[in-house]
PDB file of N, CA, C and O in Angstrom:
ATOM      1  N   MET A   1      34.785  14.247 -18.457  1.00 97.00           N
ATOM      2  CA  MET A   1      35.925  13.243 -17.963  1.00 97.00           C
ATOM      3  C   MET A   1      36.277  12.751 -18.921  1.00 97.00           C
ATOM      4  O   MET A   1      37.281  11.674 -18.784  1.00 97.00           O
ATOM      5  N   THR A   2      35.688  12.378 -20.208  1.00 97.00           N
ATOM      6  CA  THR A   2      35.749  11.576 -21.256  1.00 97.00           C
ATOM      7  C   THR A   2      36.590  11.724 -21.784  1.00 97.00           C
ATOM      8  O   THR A   2      37.586  10.811 -22.107  1.00 97.00           O
ATOM      9  N   GLU A   3      37.334  12.866 -22.530  1.00 97.00           N
ATOM     10  CA  GLU A   3      38.796  12.960 -22.795  1.00 97.00           C
ATOM     11  C   GLU A   3      39.483  12.649 -22.175  1.00 97.00           C
ATOM     12  O   GLU A   3      40.385  12.194 -22.583  1.00 97.00           O
ATOM     13  N   GLN A   4      39.253  13.198 -20.728  1.00 97.00           N
ATOM     14  CA  GLN A   4      40.566  12.881 -19.875  1.00 97.00           C
ATOM     15  C   GLN A   4      41.071  12.037 -19.506  1.00 97.00           C
ATOM     16  O   GLN A   4      41.818  11.042 -19.472  1.00 97.00           O
ATOM     17  N   THR A   5      39.738  11.132 -19.508  1.00 98.00           N
ATOM     18  CA  THR A   5      39.814   9.191 -19.235  1.00 98.00           C
ATOM     19  C   THR A   5      40.653   8.529 -20.666  1.00 98.00           C
ATOM     20  O   THR A   5      41.660   7.823 -20.295  1.00 98.00           O
ATOM     21  N   ARG A   6      39.926   9.383 -21.479  1.00 98.00           N
ATOM     22  CA  ARG A   6      40.817   8.636 -22.660  1.00 98.00           C
ATOM     23  C   ARG A   6      42.397   8.764 -22.846  1.00 98.00           C
ATOM     24  O   ARG A   6      43.068   7.855 -23.072  1.00 98.00           O
ATOM     25  N   THR A   7      42.685   9.890 -22.575  1.00 97.00           N
ATOM     26  CA  THR A   7      43.897  10.781 -22.578  1.00 97.00           C
ATOM     27  C   THR A   7      44.771   9.938 -21.611  1.00 97.00           C
ATOM     28  O   THR A   7      46.233   9.399 -21.917  1.00 97.00           O
ATOM     29  N   MET A   8      43.919   9.487 -20.380  1.00 97.00           N
ATOM     30  CA  MET A   8      45.008   8.608 -19.157  1.00 97.00           C
ATOM     31  C   MET A   8      45.313   7.056 -19.391  1.00 97.00           C
ATOM     32  O   MET A   8      46.635   6.626 -19.367  1.00 97.00           O
ATOM     33  N   LEU A   9      43.932   7.032 -19.752  1.00 98.00           N
ATOM     34  CA  LEU A   9      44.519   4.814 -20.353  1.00 98.00           C
ATOM     35  C   LEU A   9      45.574   5.245 -21.497  1.00 98.00           C
ATOM     36  O   LEU A   9      45.572   4.102 -21.729  1.00 98.00           O
ATOM     37  N   ALA A  10      45.715   6.299 -22.313  1.00 98.00           N
ATOM     38  CA  ALA A  10      46.640   5.948 -23.716  1.00 98.00           C
ATOM     39  C   ALA A  10      47.928   5.852 -23.195  1.00 98.00           C
ATOM     40  O   ALA A  10      48.857   5.649 -23.805  1.00 98.00           O
ATOM     41  N   LYS A  11      47.731   7.130 -22.334  1.00 97.00           N
ATOM     42  CA  LYS A  11      49.183   7.039 -21.561  1.00 97.00           C
ATOM     43  C   LYS A  11      49.773   5.810 -20.728  1.00 97.00           C
ATOM     44  O   LYS A  11      50.364   5.528 -20.869  1.00 97.00           O
ATOM     45  N   VAL A  12      48.396   5.074 -20.187  1.00 98.00           N
ATOM     46  CA  VAL A  12      49.369   3.994 -19.336  1.00 98.00           C
ATOM     47  C   VAL A  12      49.356   2.837 -20.246  1.00 98.00           C
ATOM     48  O   VAL A  12      50.757   2.263 -20.375  1.00 98.00           O
ATOM     49  N   ASP A  13      48.835   2.229 -21.536  1.00 98.00           N
ATOM     50  CA  ASP A  13      49.156   2.075 -23.161  1.00 98.00           C
ATOM     51  C   ASP A  13      50.684   2.131 -23.093  1.00 98.00           C
ATOM     52  O   ASP A  13      51.606   1.084 -23.203  1.00 98.00           O
ATOM     53  N   ALA A  14      50.980   3.520 -23.725  1.00 98.00           N
ATOM     54  CA  ALA A  14      52.131   3.890 -23.807  1.00 98.00           C
ATOM     55  C   ALA A  14      53.315   3.480 -22.521  1.00 98.00           C
ATOM     56  O   ALA A  14      53.881   2.616 -23.042  1.00 98.00           O
ATOM     57  N   LEU A  15      52.857   3.728 -21.306  1.00 96.00           N
ATOM     58  CA  LEU A  15      54.010   3.159 -20.591  1.00 96.00           C
ATOM     59  C   LEU A  15      53.834   2.102 -20.535  1.00 96.00           C
ATOM     60  O   LEU A  15      55.129   1.176 -20.066  1.00 96.00           O
ATOM     61  N   LEU A  16      52.818   1.322 -20.365  1.00 95.00           N
ATOM     62  CA  LEU A  16      53.011  -0.538 -20.072  1.00 95.00           C
ATOM     63  C   LEU A  16      53.935  -0.933 -21.482  1.00 95.00           C
ATOM     64  O   LEU A  16      54.705  -1.781 -21.860  1.00 95.00           O
ATOM     65  N   ALA A  17      54.150  -0.933 -22.474  1.00 93.00           N
ATOM     66  CA  ALA A  17      54.525  -0.863 -24.001  1.00 93.00           C
ATOM     67  C   ALA A  17      55.847  -0.605 -23.299  1.00 93.00           C
ATOM     68  O   ALA A  17      56.665  -1.365 -23.866  1.00 93.00           O
ATOM     69  N   GLU A  18      56.347   0.258 -23.147  1.00 93.00           N
ATOM     70  CA  GLU A  18      57.517   1.049 -22.567  1.00 93.00           C
ATOM     71  C   GLU A  18      58.688  -0.413 -21.948  1.00 93.00           C
ATOM     72  O   GLU A  18      59.394  -0.410 -21.823  1.00 93.00           O
ATOM     73  N   VAL A  19      57.915  -0.620 -20.978  1.00 91.00           N
ATOM     74  CA  VAL A  19      58.681  -1.443 -20.029  1.00 91.00           C
ATOM     75  C   VAL A  19      57.979  -3.012 -20.767  1.00 91.00           C
ATOM     76  O   VAL A  19      58.017  -4.259 -19.699  1.00 91.00           O
ATOM     77  N   ASP A  20      57.661  -3.394 -21.697  1.00 90.00           N
ATOM     78  CA  ASP A  20      56.796  -4.590 -22.482  1.00 90.00           C
ATOM     79  C   ASP A  20      56.179  -5.600 -21.235  1.00 90.00           C
ATOM     80  O   ASP A  20      55.883  -6.108 -21.140  1.00 90.00           O
ATOM     81  N   SER A  21      55.475  -4.676 -21.418  1.00 93.00           N
ATOM     82  CA  SER A  21      53.643  -5.155 -20.236  1.00 93.00           C
ATOM     83  C   SER A  21      52.417  -4.902 -21.683  1.00 93.00           C
ATOM     84  O   SER A  21      52.716  -4.120 -22.520  1.00 93.00           O
ATOM     85  N   ASP A  22      51.377  -5.043 -20.790  1.00 94.00           N
ATOM     86  CA  ASP A  22      50.252  -4.810 -21.712  1.00 94.00           C
ATOM     87  C   ASP A  22      49.037  -4.903 -20.396  1.00 94.00           C
ATOM     88  O   ASP A  22      48.879  -5.400 -19.558  1.00 94.00           O
ATOM     89  N   ARG A  23      48.041  -3.945 -20.850  1.00 95.00           N
ATOM     90  CA  ARG A  23      46.827  -4.393 -20.193  1.00 95.00           C
ATOM     91  C   ARG A  23      46.199  -5.809 -19.803  1.00 95.00           C
ATOM     92  O   ARG A  23      45.317  -5.366 -18.633  1.00 95.00           O
ATOM     93  N   ASN A  24      46.638  -6.538 -20.111  1.00 95.00           N
ATOM     94  CA  ASN A  24      46.210  -8.006 -19.783  1.00 95.00           C
ATOM     95  C   ASN A  24      46.992  -8.297 -18.750  1.00 95.00           C
ATOM     96  O   ASN A  24      46.712  -9.414 -18.097  1.00 95.00           O
ATOM     97  N   HIS A  25      48.007  -7.914 -18.168  1.00 95.00           N
ATOM     98  CA  HIS A  25      48.639  -7.650 -17.180  1.00 95.00           C
ATOM     99  C   HIS A  25      49.097  -7.020 -15.838  1.00 95.00           C
ATOM    100  O   HIS A  25      49.553  -6.657 -15.119  1.00 95.00           O
ATOM    101  N   LEU A  26      47.866  -6.052 -16.193  1.00 97.00           N
ATOM    102  CA  LEU A  26      47.658  -5.775 -14.912  1.00 97.00           C
ATOM    103  C   LEU A  26      47.680  -6.133 -13.537  1.00 97.00           C
ATOM    104  O   LEU A  26      47.085  -7.358 -13.365  1.00 97.00           O
ATOM    105  N   LEU A  27      48.023  -5.685 -12.687  1.00 97.00           N
ATOM    106  CA  LEU A  27      47.865  -6.503 -11.054  1.00 97.00           C
ATOM    107  C   LEU A  27      47.362  -5.307 -10.178  1.00 97.00           C
ATOM    108  O   LEU A  27      46.316  -5.871  -9.412  1.00 97.00           O
ATOM    109  N   SER A  28      47.006  -4.140 -10.775  1.00 98.00           N
ATOM    110  CA  SER A  28      46.009  -3.236  -9.716  1.00 98.00           C
ATOM    111  C   SER A  28      46.386  -2.162 -10.104  1.00 98.00           C
ATOM    112  O   SER A  28      47.117  -1.469 -11.254  1.00 98.00           O
ATOM    113  N   ALA A  29      45.528  -1.538  -9.868  1.00 98.00           N
ATOM    114  CA  ALA A  29      45.128  -0.273 -10.474  1.00 98.00           C
ATOM    115  C   ALA A  29      44.299   1.365  -9.370  1.00 98.00           C
ATOM    116  O   ALA A  29      43.571   0.552  -8.476  1.00 98.00           O
ATOM    117  N   THR A  30      44.793   2.270  -8.910  1.00 98.00           N
ATOM    118  CA  THR A  30      43.971   2.867  -8.337  1.00 98.00           C
ATOM    119  C   THR A  30      43.873   4.135  -9.261  1.00 98.00           C
ATOM    120  O   THR A  30      44.942   4.590  -9.966  1.00 98.00           O
ATOM    121  N   ILE A  31      42.252   4.498  -9.093  1.00 98.00           N
ATOM    122  CA  ILE A  31      42.165   5.853 -10.125  1.00 98.00           C
ATOM    123  C   ILE A  31      41.333   6.907  -9.108  1.00 98.00           C
ATOM    124  O   ILE A  31      40.507   6.393  -7.952  1.00 98.00           O
ATOM    125  N   TYR A  32      42.274   8.004  -8.816  1.00 98.00           N
ATOM    126  CA  TYR A  32      41.745   9.450  -8.340  1.00 98.00           C
ATOM    127  C   TYR A  32      40.736  10.187  -9.506  1.00 98.00           C
ATOM    128  O   TYR A  32      40.981  10.356 -10.792  1.00 98.00           O
ATOM    129  N   VAL A  33      39.882  10.472  -8.901  1.00 98.00           N
ATOM    130  CA  VAL A  33      38.822  11.545  -9.238  1.00 98.00           C
ATOM    131  C   VAL A  33      38.372  12.568  -9.006  1.00 98.00           C
ATOM    132  O   VAL A  33      38.517  12.253  -7.313  1.00 98.00           O
ATOM    133  N   GLN A  34      38.414  13.818  -9.017  1.00 97.00           N
ATOM    134  CA  GLN A  34      38.562  14.853  -8.706  1.00 97.00           C
ATOM    135  C   GLN A  34      36.438  14.906  -8.055  1.00 97.00           C
ATOM    136  O   GLN A  34      36.781  15.495  -7.239  1.00 97.00           O
ATOM    137  N   ASP A  35      35.504  14.130  -8.257  1.00 96.00           N
ATOM    138  CA  ASP A  35      34.364  14.872  -7.850  1.00 96.00           C
ATOM    139  C   ASP A  35      33.341  12.855  -8.484  1.00 96.00           C
ATOM    140  O   ASP A  35      33.816  12.724  -9.686  1.00 96.00           O
ATOM    141  N   MET A  36      33.315  12.100  -7.515  1.00 97.00           N
ATOM    142  CA  MET A  36      32.345  11.202  -7.834  1.00 97.00           C
ATOM    143  C   MET A  36      31.564  10.934  -8.420  1.00 97.00           C
ATOM    144  O   MET A  36      30.691  10.037  -9.089  1.00 97.00           O
ATOM    145  N   SER A  37      30.810  12.337  -8.645  1.00 97.00           N
ATOM    146  CA  SER A  37      29.662  12.206  -9.646  1.00 97.00           C
ATOM    147  C   SER A  37      30.109  12.106 -10.928  1.00 97.00           C
ATOM    148  O   SER A  37      29.062  12.169 -11.885  1.00 97.00           O
ATOM    149  N   LEU A  38      31.514  11.963 -11.360  1.00 96.00           N
ATOM    150  CA  LEU A  38      32.280  11.731 -12.449  1.00 96.00           C
ATOM    151  C   LEU A  38      32.445  10.782 -12.718  1.00 96.00           C
ATOM    152  O   LEU A  38      32.637  10.055 -13.964  1.00 96.00           O
ATOM    153  N   PHE A  39      32.268   9.230 -11.912  1.00 97.00           N
ATOM    154  CA  PHE A  39      32.605   8.293 -11.802  1.00 97.00           C
ATOM    155  C   PHE A  39      32.087   7.049 -12.664  1.00 97.00           C
ATOM    156  O   PHE A  39      32.834   6.945 -13.766  1.00 97.00           O
ATOM    157  N   ALA A  40      30.879   7.369 -12.919  1.00 97.00           N
ATOM    158  CA  ALA A  40      30.160   6.594 -14.055  1.00 97.00           C
ATOM    159  C   ALA A  40      30.774   6.987 -15.357  1.00 97.00           C
ATOM    160  O   ALA A  40      30.958   5.489 -16.299  1.00 97.00           O
ATOM    161  N   GLU A  41      31.386   8.012 -15.850  1.00 97.00           N
ATOM    162  CA  GLU A  41      31.670   8.219 -16.798  1.00 97.00           C
ATOM    163  C   GLU A  41      33.228   7.799 -17.497  1.00 97.00           C
ATOM    164  O   GLU A  41      33.685   7.513 -18.382  1.00 97.00           O
ATOM    165  N   MET A  42      33.688   7.718 -15.948  1.00 97.00           N
ATOM    166  CA  MET A  42      35.279   7.135 -16.332  1.00 97.00           C
ATOM    167  C   MET A  42      34.774   6.058 -16.209  1.00 97.00           C
ATOM    168  O   MET A  42      35.717   5.179 -16.807  1.00 97.00           O
ATOM    169  N   ASN A  43      34.120   5.232 -15.611  1.00 97.00           N
ATOM    170  CA  ASN A  43      34.366   4.029 -15.596  1.00 97.00           C
ATOM    171  C   ASN A  43      33.286   3.074 -16.528  1.00 97.00           C
ATOM    172  O   ASN A  43      33.823   1.811 -17.021  1.00 97.00           O
ATOM    173  N   LYS A  44      32.605   3.617 -17.373  1.00 98.00           N
ATOM    174  CA  LYS A  44      32.735   3.472 -18.748  1.00 98.00           C
ATOM    175  C   LYS A  44      33.281   3.215 -19.535  1.00 98.00           C
ATOM    176  O   LYS A  44      33.255   1.804 -20.153  1.00 98.00           O
ATOM    177  N   LEU A  45      34.194   3.681 -19.831  1.00 98.00           N
ATOM    178  CA  LEU A  45      35.570   3.893 -20.654  1.00 98.00           C
ATOM    179  C   LEU A  45      36.535   2.823 -20.414  1.00 98.00           C
ATOM    180  O   LEU A  45      37.102   2.025 -20.974  1.00 98.00           O
ATOM    181  N   TRP A  46      36.649   2.659 -18.774  1.00 98.00           N
ATOM    182  CA  TRP A  46      37.502   1.995 -18.249  1.00 98.00           C
ATOM    183  C   TRP A  46      37.318   0.431 -18.112  1.00 98.00           C
ATOM    184  O   TRP A  46      37.701  -0.537 -18.502  1.00 98.00           O
ATOM    185  N   ASP A  47      35.639   0.112 -18.202  1.00 97.00           N
ATOM    186  CA  ASP A  47      35.075  -1.332 -18.142  1.00 97.00           C
ATOM    187  C   ASP A  47      35.414  -1.534 -19.602  1.00 97.00           C
ATOM    188  O   ASP A  47      35.693  -2.521 -20.234  1.00 97.00           O
ATOM    189  N   ALA A  48      35.237  -0.711 -20.686  1.00 98.00           N
ATOM    190  CA  ALA A  48      35.322  -1.014 -22.120  1.00 98.00           C
ATOM    191  C   ALA A  48      37.386  -0.863 -22.994  1.00 98.00           C
ATOM    192  O   ALA A  48      37.303  -1.891 -23.597  1.00 98.00           O
ATOM    193  N   TRP A  49      38.038  -0.255 -21.535  1.00 98.00           N
ATOM    194  CA  TRP A  49      39.372  -0.587 -21.851  1.00 98.00           C
ATOM    195  C   TRP A  49      39.932  -1.968 -21.447  1.00 98.00           C
ATOM    196  O   TRP A  49      40.803  -2.313 -21.464  1.00 98.00           O
ATOM    197  N   ILE A  50      39.558  -2.251 -20.719  1.00 97.00           N
ATOM    198  CA  ILE A  50      39.816  -3.749 -19.588  1.00 97.00           C
ATOM    199  C   ILE A  50      39.703  -4.599 -20.105  1.00 97.00           C
ATOM    200  O   ILE A  50      38.668  -5.110 -20.974  1.00 97.00           O
ATOM    201  N   PRO A  51      40.559  -5.719 -20.512  1.00 96.00           N
ATOM    202  CA  PRO A  51      40.210  -7.184 -21.571  1.00 96.00           C
ATOM    203  C   PRO A  51      39.200  -7.755 -20.599  1.00 96.00           C
ATOM    204  O   PRO A  51      39.451  -7.761 -19.275  1.00 96.00           O
ATOM    205  N   ALA A  52      37.982  -8.507 -21.003  1.00 96.00           N
ATOM    206  CA  ALA A  52      37.524  -9.643 -20.338  1.00 96.00           C
ATOM    207  C   ALA A  52      38.130 -10.491 -19.690  1.00 96.00           C
ATOM    208  O   ALA A  52      39.154 -11.221 -20.620  1.00 96.00           O
ATOM    209  N   GLY A  53      38.199 -10.664 -18.392  1.00 95.00           N
ATOM    210  CA  GLY A  53      38.631 -11.665 -17.509  1.00 95.00           C
ATOM    211  C   GLY A  53      40.028 -11.197 -16.801  1.00 95.00           C
ATOM    212  O   GLY A  53      40.987 -12.025 -16.236  1.00 95.00           O
ATOM    213  N   HIS A  54      40.583  -9.626 -17.518  1.00 94.00           N
ATOM    214  CA  HIS A  54      41.630  -9.533 -16.473  1.00 94.00           C
ATOM    215  C   HIS A  54      41.594  -7.942 -15.876  1.00 94.00           C
ATOM    216  O   HIS A  54      42.754  -7.409 -15.889  1.00 94.00           O
ATOM    217  N   ALA A  55      40.654  -7.611 -15.288  1.00 95.00           N
ATOM    218  CA  ALA A  55      40.076  -6.748 -13.894  1.00 95.00           C
ATOM    219  C   ALA A  55      41.413  -6.680 -13.252  1.00 95.00           C
ATOM    220  O   ALA A  55      41.251  -7.891 -12.377  1.00 95.00           O
ATOM    221  N   PRO A  56      42.368  -5.733 -12.579  1.00 97.00           N
ATOM    222  CA  PRO A  56      42.702  -6.194 -11.787  1.00 97.00           C
ATOM    223  C   PRO A  56      41.798  -5.506 -10.478  1.00 97.00           C
ATOM    224  O   PRO A  56      41.135  -4.967 -10.726  1.00 97.00           O
ATOM    225  N   ALA A  57      42.956  -5.967  -9.189  1.00 97.00           N
ATOM    226  CA  ALA A  57      42.470  -5.473  -8.334  1.00 97.00           C
ATOM    227  C   ALA A  57      42.359  -3.713  -8.262  1.00 97.00           C
ATOM    228  O   ALA A  57      43.249  -2.826  -9.102  1.00 97.00           O
ATOM    229  N   ARG A  58      41.089  -3.058  -7.950  1.00 97.00           N
ATOM    230  CA  ARG A  58      40.768  -1.713  -8.003  1.00 97.00           C
ATOM    231  C   ARG A  58      40.949  -0.821  -6.969  1.00 97.00           C
ATOM    232  O   ARG A  58      39.695  -0.801  -6.456  1.00 97.00           O
ATOM    233  N   ALA A  59      40.877   0.213  -7.092  1.00 98.00           N
ATOM    234  CA  ALA A  59      40.762   1.433  -6.157  1.00 98.00           C
ATOM    235  C   ALA A  59      40.065   2.478  -6.567  1.00 98.00           C
ATOM    236  O   ALA A  59      41.082   2.868  -7.549  1.00 98.00           O
ATOM    237  N   CYS A  60      38.858   3.257  -6.689  1.00 97.00           N
ATOM    238  CA  CYS A  60      38.487   4.585  -6.902  1.00 97.00           C
ATOM    239  C   CYS A  60      38.390   5.390  -5.588  1.00 97.00           C
ATOM    240  O   CYS A  60      37.200   5.330  -4.738  1.00 97.00           O
ATOM    241  N   VAL A  61      39.083   6.311  -5.635  1.00 97.00           N
ATOM    242  CA  VAL A  61      38.847   7.421  -4.653  1.00 97.00           C
ATOM    243  C   VAL A  61      38.720   8.937  -5.663  1.00 97.00           C
ATOM    244  O   VAL A  61      39.341   9.397  -6.603  1.00 97.00           O
ATOM    245  N   GLU A  62      38.065   9.829  -4.505  1.00 97.00           N
ATOM    246  CA  GLU A  62      37.736  11.499  -4.837  1.00 97.00           C
ATOM    247  C   GLU A  62      38.838  11.691  -4.374  1.00 97.00           C
ATOM    248  O   GLU A  62      39.310  12.091  -3.111  1.00 97.00           O
ATOM    249  N   ALA A  63      39.772  12.887  -4.858  1.00 97.00           N
ATOM    250  CA  ALA A  63      40.557  13.163  -4.482  1.00 97.00           C
ATOM    251  C   ALA A  63      40.936  14.869  -4.970  1.00 97.00           C
ATOM    252  O   ALA A  63      40.291  15.040  -6.056  1.00 97.00           O
ATOM    253  N   ALA A  64      41.335  15.713  -4.216  1.00 95.00           N
ATOM    254  CA  ALA A  64      41.424  17.212  -4.716  1.00 95.00           C
ATOM    255  C   ALA A  64      42.901  16.592  -5.656  1.00 95.00           C
ATOM    256  O   ALA A  64      43.804  16.099  -5.384  1.00 95.00           O
ATOM    257  N   MET A  65      42.928  18.007  -6.650  1.00 95.00           N
ATOM    258  CA  MET A  65      43.876  17.108  -7.995  1.00 95.00           C
ATOM    259  C   MET A  65      45.390  18.363  -7.534  1.00 95.00           C
ATOM    260  O   MET A  65      44.621  19.442  -7.233  1.00 95.00           O
ATOM    261  N   ALA A  66      45.803  18.148  -8.230  1.00 93.00           N
ATOM    262  CA  ALA A  66      47.272  19.197  -8.630  1.00 93.00           C
ATOM    263  C   ALA A  66      46.762  20.741  -8.727  1.00 93.00           C
ATOM    264  O   ALA A  66      47.071  21.668  -9.067  1.00 93.00           O
ATOM    265  N   SER A  67      46.041  20.163  -9.987  1.00 94.00           N
ATOM    266  CA  SER A  67      45.376  21.771 -11.018  1.00 94.00           C
ATOM    267  C   SER A  67      43.890  21.628 -11.005  1.00 94.00           C
ATOM    268  O   SER A  67      43.193  20.240 -10.778  1.00 94.00           O
ATOM    269  N   PRO A  68      43.225  22.262 -10.615  1.00 93.00           N
ATOM    270  CA  PRO A  68      41.955  22.619 -10.647  1.00 93.00           C
ATOM    271  C   PRO A  68      40.879  21.676 -12.246  1.00 93.00           C
ATOM    272  O   PRO A  68      40.202  20.965 -12.308  1.00 93.00           O
ATOM    273  N   GLU A  69      41.603  21.669 -13.013  1.00 96.00           N
ATOM    274  CA  GLU A  69      40.923  21.621 -14.610  1.00 96.00           C
ATOM    275  C   GLU A  69      41.409  19.759 -14.488  1.00 96.00           C
ATOM    276  O   GLU A  69      40.710  19.302 -15.450  1.00 96.00           O
ATOM    277  N   LEU A  70      42.545  19.381 -13.961  1.00 97.00           N
ATOM    278  CA  LEU A  70      42.419  17.841 -14.146  1.00 97.00           C
ATOM    279  C   LEU A  70      41.299  17.163 -13.405  1.00 97.00           C
ATOM    280  O   LEU A  70      40.898  17.424 -12.238  1.00 97.00           O
ATOM    281  N   LEU A  71      40.386  16.113 -13.919  1.00 98.00           N
ATOM    282  CA  LEU A  71      39.072  15.577 -13.251  1.00 98.00           C
ATOM    283  C   LEU A  71      39.714  13.840 -13.049  1.00 98.00           C
ATOM    284  O   LEU A  71      39.477  13.548 -12.548  1.00 98.00           O
ATOM    285  N   VAL A  72      40.701  13.468 -13.647  1.00 98.00           N
ATOM    286  CA  VAL A  72      41.010  12.266 -13.360  1.00 98.00           C
ATOM    287  C   VAL A  72      42.550  11.817 -13.639  1.00 98.00           C
ATOM    288  O   VAL A  72      43.065  12.057 -14.340  1.00 98.00           O
ATOM    289  N   GLU A  73      42.931  10.653 -12.558  1.00 97.00           N
ATOM    290  CA  GLU A  73      44.486  10.414 -12.771  1.00 97.00           C
ATOM    291  C   GLU A  73      44.332   8.936 -12.201  1.00 97.00           C
ATOM    292  O   GLU A  73      43.231   9.062 -11.306  1.00 97.00           O
ATOM    293  N   ILE A  74      44.930   8.309 -13.034  1.00 97.00           N
ATOM    294  CA  ILE A  74      45.394   6.844 -12.963  1.00 97.00           C
ATOM    295  C   ILE A  74      46.616   6.409 -12.947  1.00 97.00           C
ATOM    296  O   ILE A  74      47.452   6.603 -13.369  1.00 97.00           O
ATOM    297  N   SER A  75      47.175   5.583 -11.769  1.00 97.00           N
ATOM    298  CA  SER A  75      48.138   4.736 -11.624  1.00 97.00           C
ATOM    299  C   SER A  75      47.959   3.241 -11.515  1.00 97.00           C
ATOM    300  O   SER A  75      47.022   2.632 -10.883  1.00 97.00           O
ATOM    301  N   VAL A  76      48.619   2.339 -12.264  1.00 97.00           N
ATOM    302  CA  VAL A  76      48.960   0.852 -12.314  1.00 97.00           C
ATOM    303  C   VAL A  76      49.953   0.399 -11.997  1.00 97.00           C
ATOM    304  O   VAL A  76      51.082   1.135 -11.959  1.00 97.00           O
ATOM    305  N   THR A  77      49.976  -0.303 -11.232  1.00 97.00           N
ATOM    306  CA  THR A  77      51.359  -2.052 -10.969  1.00 97.00           C
ATOM    307  C   THR A  77      50.858  -3.115 -11.804  1.00 97.00           C
ATOM    308  O   THR A  77      49.656  -3.479 -12.302  1.00 97.00           O
ATOM    309  N   ALA A  78      51.971  -3.142 -12.946  1.00 96.00           N
ATOM    310  CA  ALA A  78      51.618  -4.588 -13.872  1.00 96.00           C
ATOM    311  C   ALA A  78      52.868  -5.559 -13.416  1.00 96.00           C
ATOM    312  O   ALA A  78      53.917  -4.810 -13.485  1.00 96.00           O
ATOM    313  N   ALA A  79      52.525  -6.301 -14.525  1.00 93.00           N
ATOM    314  CA  ALA A  79      53.978  -7.299 -14.314  1.00 93.00           C
ATOM    315  C   ALA A  79      54.147  -7.107 -15.866  1.00 93.00           C
ATOM    316  O   ALA A  79      53.539  -7.120 -16.574  1.00 93.00           O
ATOM    317  N   ILE A  80      55.875  -7.412 -15.810  1.00 88.00           N
ATOM    318  CA  ILE A  80      56.603  -6.926 -16.799  1.00 88.00           C
ATOM    319  C   ILE A  80      56.418  -8.579 -17.350  1.00 88.00           C
ATOM    320  O   ILE A  80      57.069  -9.509 -16.599  1.00 88.00           O
ATOM    321  N   LEU A  81      56.595  -8.773 -18.871  1.00 72.00           N
ATOM    322  CA  LEU A  81      56.183 -10.073 -19.336  1.00 72.00           C
ATOM    323  C   LEU A  81      57.702 -11.073 -19.512  1.00 72.00           C
ATOM    324  O   LEU A  81      57.627 -12.243 -19.745  1.00 72.00           O
ATOM    325  N   GLU A  82      58.722  -9.718 -20.004  1.00 70.00           N
ATOM    326  CA  GLU A  82      60.037 -10.630 -19.783  1.00 70.00           C
ATOM    327  C   GLU A  82      61.125  -9.919 -18.975  1.00 70.00           C
ATOM    328  O   GLU A  82      60.992  -8.737 -19.522  1.00 70.00           O
ATOM    329  N   ALA A  83      61.792 -10.748 -19.011  1.00 62.00           N
ATOM    330  CA  ALA A  83      63.032 -10.027 -18.148  1.00 62.00           C
ATOM    331  C   ALA A  83      64.208  -9.089 -19.330  1.00 62.00           C
ATOM    332  O   ALA A  83      63.958  -9.704 -20.355  1.00 62.00           O
ATOM    333  N   ARG A  84      64.493  -7.999 -18.979  1.00 56.00           N
ATOM    334  CA  ARG A  84      65.384  -7.202 -20.150  1.00 56.00           C
ATOM    335  C   ARG A  84      66.666  -7.370 -20.154  1.00 56.00           C
ATOM    336  O   ARG A  84      66.879  -7.865 -19.050  1.00 56.00           O
ATOM    337  N   ALA A  85      67.455  -7.818 -21.005  1.00 52.00           N
ATOM    338  CA  ALA A  85      68.887  -8.140 -21.420  1.00 52.00           C
ATOM    339  C   ALA A  85      69.762  -7.259 -20.777  1.00 52.00           C
ATOM    340  O   ALA A  85      69.050  -5.766 -20.611  1.00 52.00           O
TER     341      ALA A  85
END
């Protein structure tokens, strides 16, 4: 779970950068975990990744994943900092 959560958060950072945003501008997040017994492990990384004072509205749900080896998936909505030309 630790490795997969780190990978997901790095992907979120990369996608946010592509649209001129960052984790300070998250509006909402949905986190899907394969097994809620793994929640605390994921949440420790999430809490460290989120900038203080910028935690978005968040839901965390247990879900059947597309592949059995997947333990976590993260979906976010963020504000874009500037309009693109």
